[in-house]
Amino acid sequence: MDNFKFHASTEMLFGKDQIQHLPEVLARYGKRVLLAYGGGSIVRNGIYAAITDLLKDFTVIDFAGIEPNPRISSVKRGVELAKTHQIDVILAVGGGSVIDCTKVVGAGAYYDGDPWDLVMDPSKIDRVLPIVSVLTLAGTGSEMNRGAVITHEGLQLKKGTGGPNTIPKVSIVDPTYLYTLPAWQTAAGSADIFSHLLENYFKKTPDAFVQDRVAEGLMQTVIHYAPIALQNPTDYSARANLAYASSLALNGMTGAGKGGAWSVHAIEHELSAYYDLTHGIGLAILTLPWMRHILNEDTVDKFVDYAVNVWKITPSGDKFATANAGINATEAFFKRLNIPLTLKAVDIDSSKFEVMAQRAVQLGNLEKSYVPLSVDDVLTILKACQG
Ligand code: NZQ
Ligand code: ZN
């Protein structure tokens, strides 16, 4: 495997009632808190009240209304609030969208230019206001990584950024906070965790045994617990295992020492940039056509590993049959999560395929992915998703 630096510095407070530690955690950074959240789920489920109750001794400035697929206009609003109110620490309460947005807000607080610069050129990110997160949706891993994905609504461009200082200092992960997630978001988050593991798994590095066995265990965790969480949203074990899996799937561990670009995420970011699609749903739709497109003599052994180790498929003499059985098992799993597996089912037609394919290849460096993908390859994959 390649040389690597692994530095997942976030302190995680995991489990029921860990929110009680919030005052002492925030006090490490100061008294002026920017409380960032989304469209109101935390108000409806009582998390907002619990937090504001605990923060009576702090000056709390509300930064509400961060949308899924967070927009640069929200980032700008947050930067304005952070600067005006001389914020010491940002408290991000939500899923990946809220946490991602605050990462660029935290960087923007120390940047005089247009915050979009920080998205287009991550090297411009220097100092960042400390970020403490309270996770309410297991999926992105944003609670334990430096990544932030922001949409420029004017340009219909969605792009990732981040720097060493955008990783949350502390993340509070209380699995009971996930109980109120709608089934659609539970399924999407689970597909997202699964896709992060696949992206790192399907790489050319031949000897990343540790990373791949860890990834297989985390994939099995999602396969086991996602259907349970869907059937019984208040199953603590299911929520806890999915939440921990989400953090470990994208904190750098399973991708360490494995070079090259990801494959499916870049294409999905185009779907959510143009159509505001839920990220994990787009990933699930794209994954199966992508797998079927790249299965060949060079990749079949990796697909056999995947089929046998993750899906416990008994290998047959025919490697391609075993590989395809693994892909079919993946399809059956996504169907079990009630994810619609065609673009038609989420009202996306072919009118933007060409421009999306071009941008995905360019922004995602898809020529460096596991099996290099050209614009024509991406077009073929998109067409196979149409349904
Ligand atoms: O906005 P509210 O009202 O809070 O509702 C949210 C939102 O509508 C709702 N929700 C969250 N927690 C809830 C809840 N509803 C009820 N009960 C709860 N406990 O769920 C909806 C979706 O939330 P969002 O934060 O958008 O979802 P997710 O965590 O999947 O984040 C998606 C964003 O993260 C990016 C995606 O591209 C997308 O923009 N990603 C970030 C990554 C990273 N930072 O490393 C990597 C990922 O691959 C991904 O690209
Ligand atoms: Zn993702």
XYZ file of C-alpha atoms and ligand atoms in Angstrom, residues 139-140 192 195-196 250 262 265 269 279 283, ligand 2:
12
model
C -24.467 8.713 6.497
C -21.901 11.224 5.373
C -24.198 6.620 1.528
C -20.991 3.742 -1.044
C -18.126 5.353 0.905
C -15.291 8.039 5.973
C -13.509 7.754 -6.353
C -19.648 10.154 -5.980
C -22.809 15.205 -7.212
C -27.286 12.191 -2.108
C -25.534 6.853 -5.158
Zn -21.393 10.146 0.136
